[in-house]
Amino acid sequence: MKAAFYEKTGAPDVIQYGDLPTPEPAPGEVRVRVTAAALNPIDVYIRAGVAKMNLPFPFVPGCDLAGTVDAVGIGVTRYKPGDKVWGSNQGLLGRQGTFAEFCCAAEEFLYPLPDGVSEQDAAAAALTGITAHLGLFGRADLKAGETVFVNGGTGGVGSMVVQMAKAVDAKVITTVGSPEKAKTATDLGAVRVINYKSEDVTAAIQDATGGRGVDVWYETTPPADFDKTVELMAPRGRIIVMAGRAARPVFPNGPFYLKGLSMFGFAMFNCSADEQRQCADEMNWWLADKKLRPVIGKVMPLSEAAAAHRLQEENTTGKAGTLTGKIVVVPK
């Protein structure tokens, strides 16, 4: 099979494109003929060696996929050849990834593709959607009528947070860096979009909430100023952190407990298959009802996987601002 892979960690140029043996599904695994895969910041961190994981070389990167079941291993009960599926959790913790014509995945990390939902949309929504859902509902227990703030409302996770909050009748405030991204965030359902390059974010949040503050703060970037965050929280608000491995911000203990706040941290790949399936089940309803649609910024062929990683890295760590939404990679 054709695949993108690397034999050592490093810069995007370590990624090769060529032939690898087609994998055989082990017991409990499903082999998927990949139609679409999506790129995430974690893929960049693993490839660069920043996120340390034991990798079986040659290693195929990629967490997310959508496609058609090609074969099943012994003991598989959920799927059969010909079924359309999507999923995440590949390319992590020693598991081979999705940037290939075929990928073998444990059946518990795959979900049925709803009728009328494209493979590219499902792949693009996978990791970011599950992450957004885990934070909003599994951790923060978001309710209708509450107010959510999320940094980067057109980013991978941010755009999912905006849409999921809207789907349960919560109100969303978000930040963007351009008028074009402001329109996208508004179209996704944000009630207040703040251009952080030209507006005072703190003043805008206070104005949008009438001074009460937000109920859920979903932090998608490495936290650097918890004083500001705590100041902008409503009583009994919840703060979600899921980024910033090296972040060591000062913590305002007094204001935090006097407001009765809570803080939750999590990494999606540490959550159980059952926890993630609950997210995927609700995502499938929203995808089918067109209440959830990923923002796809670029579609690239599998043969250009190194260029795709370079583009993602420039925007994730380099903050280039040249990408809105997800990169989807398609085998040709």
Coordinates of C-alpha atoms in Angstrom, one line a residue:
M1 CA 0.0 0.0 0.0
K2 CA 1.0 3.6 -0.4
A3 CA 1.7 5.4 2.8
A4 CA 3.3 8.5 4.4
F5 CA 5.8 7.4 7.1
Y6 CA 9.0 8.3 8.9
E7 CA 11.9 6.3 10.4
K8 CA 13.0 8.9 12.9
T9 CA 11.5 12.0 14.5
G10 CA 12.4 15.5 13.3
A11 CA 11.4 18.2 10.9
P12 CA 8.6 17.7 8.3
D13 CA 11.2 16.5 5.8
V14 CA 11.6 13.2 7.7
I15 CA 8.3 12.2 6.2
Q16 CA 8.6 9.9 3.2
Y17 CA 6.0 8.7 0.7
G18 CA 6.2 5.2 -0.6
D19 CA 5.2 1.6 -0.2
L20 CA 4.7 -0.3 3.0
P21 CA 3.1 -3.8 3.6
T22 CA -0.7 -3.7 3.8
P23 CA -1.4 -4.5 7.5
E24 CA -3.5 -7.5 8.6
P25 CA -6.2 -6.9 11.3
A26 CA -5.3 -8.5 14.6
P27 CA -8.1 -9.9 16.8
G28 CA -10.6 -7.2 17.6
E29 CA -9.3 -4.9 14.8
V30 CA -10.9 -3.6 11.7
R31 CA -9.0 -2.8 8.5
V32 CA -10.2 0.4 6.9
R33 CA -9.6 1.4 3.3
V34 CA -8.9 5.1 4.0
T35 CA -10.8 7.7 2.0
A36 CA -9.8 10.7 4.1
A37 CA -7.5 11.4 7.0
A38 CA -7.0 14.6 9.0
L39 CA -4.0 16.3 10.5
N40 CA -3.9 17.6 14.1
P41 CA -1.3 19.5 16.2
I42 CA -0.6 16.3 18.2
D43 CA 0.6 14.7 14.9
V44 CA 3.2 17.5 14.5
Y45 CA 4.3 17.2 18.2
I46 CA 4.8 13.4 17.8
R47 CA 6.7 13.7 14.5
A48 CA 8.9 16.5 16.0
G49 CA 9.7 14.4 19.0
V50 CA 8.1 17.0 21.4
A51 CA 5.4 14.6 22.5
K52 CA 7.5 11.5 23.5
M53 CA 5.9 8.2 22.6
N54 CA 7.3 4.8 21.7
L55 CA 6.9 4.6 17.9
P56 CA 7.2 1.5 15.8
F57 CA 9.4 2.5 12.9
P58 CA 8.7 2.9 10.0
F59 CA 5.8 4.9 11.6
V60 CA 2.7 6.1 9.9
P61 CA 1.3 9.3 11.4
G62 CA -2.3 10.5 11.6
C63 CA -5.0 10.2 14.3
D64 CA -8.2 10.6 12.3
L65 CA -9.7 8.7 9.4
A66 CA -12.9 7.9 7.5
G67 CA -13.4 5.1 4.9
T68 CA -14.8 1.7 4.2
V69 CA -14.2 -1.5 6.2
D70 CA -12.1 -3.8 4.1
A71 CA -11.5 -6.7 6.5
V72 CA -12.1 -7.6 10.1
G73 CA -10.1 -9.6 12.7
I74 CA -11.3 -12.4 14.9
G75 CA -13.9 -11.4 17.4
V76 CA -15.0 -8.2 15.7
T77 CA -18.8 -7.8 16.1
R78 CA -19.6 -4.2 15.4
Y79 CA -18.6 -4.0 11.7
K80 CA -18.4 -6.0 8.5
P81 CA -16.7 -5.4 5.1
G82 CA -18.4 -2.7 3.2
D83 CA -19.5 -0.6 6.3
K84 CA -18.6 3.1 6.2
V85 CA -16.8 4.2 9.4
W86 CA -14.9 7.1 10.9
G87 CA -12.6 7.3 14.0
S88 CA -9.7 8.7 15.8
N89 CA -7.0 7.5 18.3
Q90 CA -4.6 6.1 15.7
G91 CA -1.0 7.3 15.4
L92 CA -0.7 7.4 19.2
L93 CA 0.8 5.3 22.0
G94 CA 2.4 2.8 19.5
R95 CA -0.6 2.5 17.2
Q96 CA 0.1 3.0 13.5
G97 CA -1.6 6.0 12.0
T98 CA -4.0 6.9 9.2
F99 CA -1.8 8.5 6.5
A100 CA -2.0 5.4 4.3
E101 CA -4.3 3.6 1.9
F102 CA -5.2 1.1 4.7
C103 CA -5.3 1.4 8.5
C104 CA -6.0 -1.3 11.1
A105 CA -7.9 0.1 14.2
A106 CA -9.5 -1.5 17.2
E107 CA -13.2 -1.6 16.6
E108 CA -14.0 0.3 19.8
F109 CA -12.3 3.4 18.3
L110 CA -14.5 3.3 15.2
Y111 CA -18.0 4.7 14.7
P112 CA -20.6 4.3 11.9
L113 CA -20.6 7.0 9.3
P114 CA -24.1 8.5 9.1
D115 CA -25.9 8.7 5.7
G116 CA -25.3 12.0 4.0
V117 CA -22.1 12.8 5.8
S118 CA -19.0 12.9 3.7
E119 CA -15.8 11.0 4.7
Q120 CA -13.8 14.3 4.6
D121 CA -16.2 16.0 7.0
A122 CA -16.2 13.0 9.4
A123 CA -12.4 12.7 9.4
A124 CA -12.0 16.5 9.9
A125 CA -14.4 16.4 12.9
A126 CA -13.0 13.3 14.6
L127 CA -10.3 14.2 17.2
T128 CA -11.3 17.9 17.5
G129 CA -15.0 17.0 17.9
I130 CA -14.4 14.3 20.5
T131 CA -12.0 16.7 22.4
A132 CA -14.5 19.5 22.3
H133 CA -17.3 17.2 23.6
L134 CA -15.2 15.7 26.4
G135 CA -14.4 19.2 27.7
L136 CA -17.9 20.8 27.3
F137 CA -20.0 17.9 28.5
G138 CA -17.8 15.2 30.1
R139 CA -15.9 17.8 32.2
A140 CA -17.8 21.1 32.4
D141 CA -21.3 19.7 32.2
L142 CA -22.5 22.6 30.0
K143 CA -26.2 23.4 30.2
A144 CA -28.6 25.4 28.0
G145 CA -28.5 29.1 28.6
E146 CA -25.0 29.2 29.9
T147 CA -22.2 31.3 28.3
V148 CA -19.0 29.7 26.9
F149 CA -15.8 31.5 25.9
V150 CA -13.3 29.7 23.6
N151 CA -10.1 31.0 22.1
G152 CA -9.9 30.6 18.4
G153 CA -13.4 30.1 17.2
T154 CA -12.4 29.0 13.7
G155 CA -9.6 26.5 14.8
G156 CA -10.0 22.8 14.9
V157 CA -11.3 22.4 18.5
G158 CA -12.6 26.0 18.8
S159 CA -15.0 25.6 15.8
M160 CA -16.3 22.4 17.3
V161 CA -16.8 24.1 20.7
V162 CA -18.8 26.9 19.1
Q163 CA -21.1 24.6 17.2
M164 CA -21.7 22.1 20.1
A165 CA -22.5 24.9 22.5
K166 CA -25.0 26.3 20.0
A167 CA -26.5 22.9 19.5
V168 CA -27.5 22.7 23.2
D169 CA -28.7 26.4 23.3
A170 CA -25.7 27.8 25.1
K171 CA -24.2 31.2 24.1
V172 CA -20.7 31.4 22.7
I173 CA -18.1 34.2 22.8
T174 CA -14.9 33.6 20.8
T175 CA -11.8 35.3 19.5
V176 CA -10.4 35.5 15.9
G177 CA -7.6 37.3 14.1
S178 CA -9.2 38.6 11.0
P179 CA -12.6 39.9 9.6
E180 CA -12.8 36.8 7.4
K181 CA -12.5 34.5 10.4
A182 CA -15.0 36.7 12.3
K183 CA -17.6 36.0 9.6
T184 CA -16.8 32.2 9.8
A185 CA -17.2 32.2 13.5
T186 CA -20.5 34.1 13.3
D187 CA -21.8 31.7 10.7
L188 CA -20.9 28.8 13.0
G189 CA -23.0 30.2 15.8
A190 CA -20.9 32.5 18.0
V191 CA -23.0 35.4 19.5
R192 CA -20.0 37.6 20.0
V193 CA -16.8 37.5 18.0
I194 CA -13.8 39.4 19.2
N195 CA -10.9 40.3 17.0
Y196 CA -8.0 40.0 19.4
K197 CA -5.7 42.0 17.2
S198 CA -7.9 45.2 17.3
E199 CA -10.1 44.8 20.4
D200 CA -9.7 44.6 24.1
V201 CA -10.6 41.0 24.8
T202 CA -11.2 41.5 28.5
A203 CA -13.5 44.5 28.0
A204 CA -15.4 42.8 25.2
I205 CA -16.1 39.7 27.3
Q206 CA -17.3 41.9 30.3
D207 CA -19.5 43.8 27.9
A208 CA -21.0 40.7 26.3
T209 CA -21.8 39.1 29.6
G210 CA -23.1 42.3 31.3
G211 CA -20.2 42.0 33.8
R212 CA -21.3 38.7 35.1
G213 CA -18.6 36.6 33.4
V214 CA -18.7 33.3 31.5
D215 CA -19.8 30.0 32.9
V216 CA -17.4 27.9 30.9
W217 CA -13.9 29.0 29.7
Y218 CA -12.6 26.5 27.2
E219 CA -8.8 27.3 26.8
T220 CA -7.4 25.9 23.6
T221 CA -4.0 27.6 23.9
P222 CA -1.3 27.2 26.5
P223 CA -2.7 29.2 29.5
A224 CA -0.5 32.2 30.5
D225 CA -2.7 34.5 32.5
F226 CA -5.1 32.9 34.9
D227 CA -5.6 36.2 36.7
K228 CA -7.5 37.4 33.6
T229 CA -9.4 34.2 33.2
V230 CA -10.5 34.0 36.8
E231 CA -11.5 37.7 36.7
L232 CA -13.8 37.0 33.7
M233 CA -15.5 33.9 35.2
A234 CA -19.0 33.9 36.6
P235 CA -19.6 32.4 40.1
R236 CA -19.3 28.6 40.0
G237 CA -17.8 28.7 36.6
R238 CA -15.7 25.9 35.1
I239 CA -12.3 26.3 33.3
I240 CA -11.2 23.7 30.8
V241 CA -7.4 23.3 29.9
M242 CA -6.2 20.9 27.3
A243 CA -3.1 22.5 25.8
G244 CA 0.3 23.7 27.0
R245 CA 2.5 20.9 28.1
A246 CA 5.2 23.2 29.3
A247 CA 2.9 26.0 30.6
R248 CA 3.5 27.0 34.2
P249 CA 1.3 30.0 34.8
V250 CA 0.9 31.8 38.1
F251 CA -2.4 30.7 39.8
P252 CA -4.7 33.2 41.6
N253 CA -5.8 30.9 44.4
G254 CA -7.8 33.4 46.4
P255 CA -10.1 34.7 43.7
F256 CA -10.5 31.2 42.3
Y257 CA -11.9 29.6 45.4
L258 CA -13.9 32.7 46.5
K259 CA -15.9 32.5 43.3
G260 CA -16.4 28.7 43.7
L261 CA -14.7 27.9 40.4
S262 CA -13.6 24.5 39.1
M263 CA -10.8 23.6 36.7
F264 CA -10.6 20.5 34.6
G265 CA -7.7 19.2 32.5
F266 CA -7.6 16.3 30.2
A267 CA -5.9 14.7 27.1
M268 CA -8.3 13.0 24.7
F269 CA -6.1 10.0 24.2
N270 CA -6.1 9.2 27.9
C271 CA -9.9 8.9 27.9
S272 CA -11.5 5.5 27.7
A273 CA -13.1 4.1 24.5
D274 CA -16.5 4.2 26.3
E275 CA -16.1 7.9 27.1
Q276 CA -15.1 8.7 23.6
R277 CA -18.0 6.6 22.1
Q278 CA -20.5 8.7 24.0
C279 CA -19.1 11.8 22.3
A280 CA -19.1 10.1 18.9
D281 CA -22.7 9.0 19.2
E282 CA -23.9 12.6 19.8
M283 CA -21.6 13.9 17.2
N284 CA -23.2 11.5 14.7
W285 CA -26.7 13.0 15.4
W286 CA -25.4 16.5 14.9
L287 CA -23.4 15.6 11.8
A288 CA -26.5 14.0 10.3
D289 CA -28.7 17.0 11.2
K290 CA -26.1 19.5 9.8
K291 CA -25.7 21.1 13.2
L292 CA -22.0 20.2 13.2
R293 CA -19.8 20.8 10.2
P294 CA -16.0 21.0 10.4
V295 CA -14.1 23.9 8.9
I296 CA -11.8 22.4 6.3
G297 CA -9.0 24.8 5.3
K298 CA -7.1 22.6 2.8
V299 CA -7.4 19.2 1.1
M300 CA -4.0 17.7 0.1
P301 CA -3.0 14.4 -1.5
L302 CA -1.3 11.8 0.6
S303 CA 1.9 12.2 -1.4
E304 CA 2.2 15.7 0.0
A305 CA 2.1 14.7 3.6
A306 CA 5.4 16.4 4.4
A307 CA 4.0 19.7 3.0
A308 CA 0.8 19.2 5.0
H309 CA 2.8 18.8 8.2
R310 CA 4.9 21.9 7.4
L311 CA 1.7 23.9 6.9
Q312 CA 0.2 22.7 10.2
E313 CA 3.4 23.3 12.1
E314 CA 3.7 26.9 10.7
N315 CA 0.2 27.6 12.0
T316 CA 0.3 25.6 15.3
T317 CA 3.7 26.6 16.7
G318 CA 4.6 29.4 14.2
K319 CA 1.2 31.2 14.6
A320 CA 1.4 32.1 10.8
G321 CA -2.4 32.6 10.6
T322 CA -2.5 31.2 7.0
L323 CA -4.8 28.3 7.8
T324 CA -8.4 28.4 8.9
G325 CA -9.7 25.0 10.0
K326 CA -8.4 21.5 9.3
I327 CA -6.1 20.0 6.8
V328 CA -7.5 16.8 5.2
V329 CA -5.3 14.3 3.4
V330 CA -6.7 12.0 0.8
P331 CA -5.0 8.9 -0.8
K332 CA -4.9 9.0 -4.6

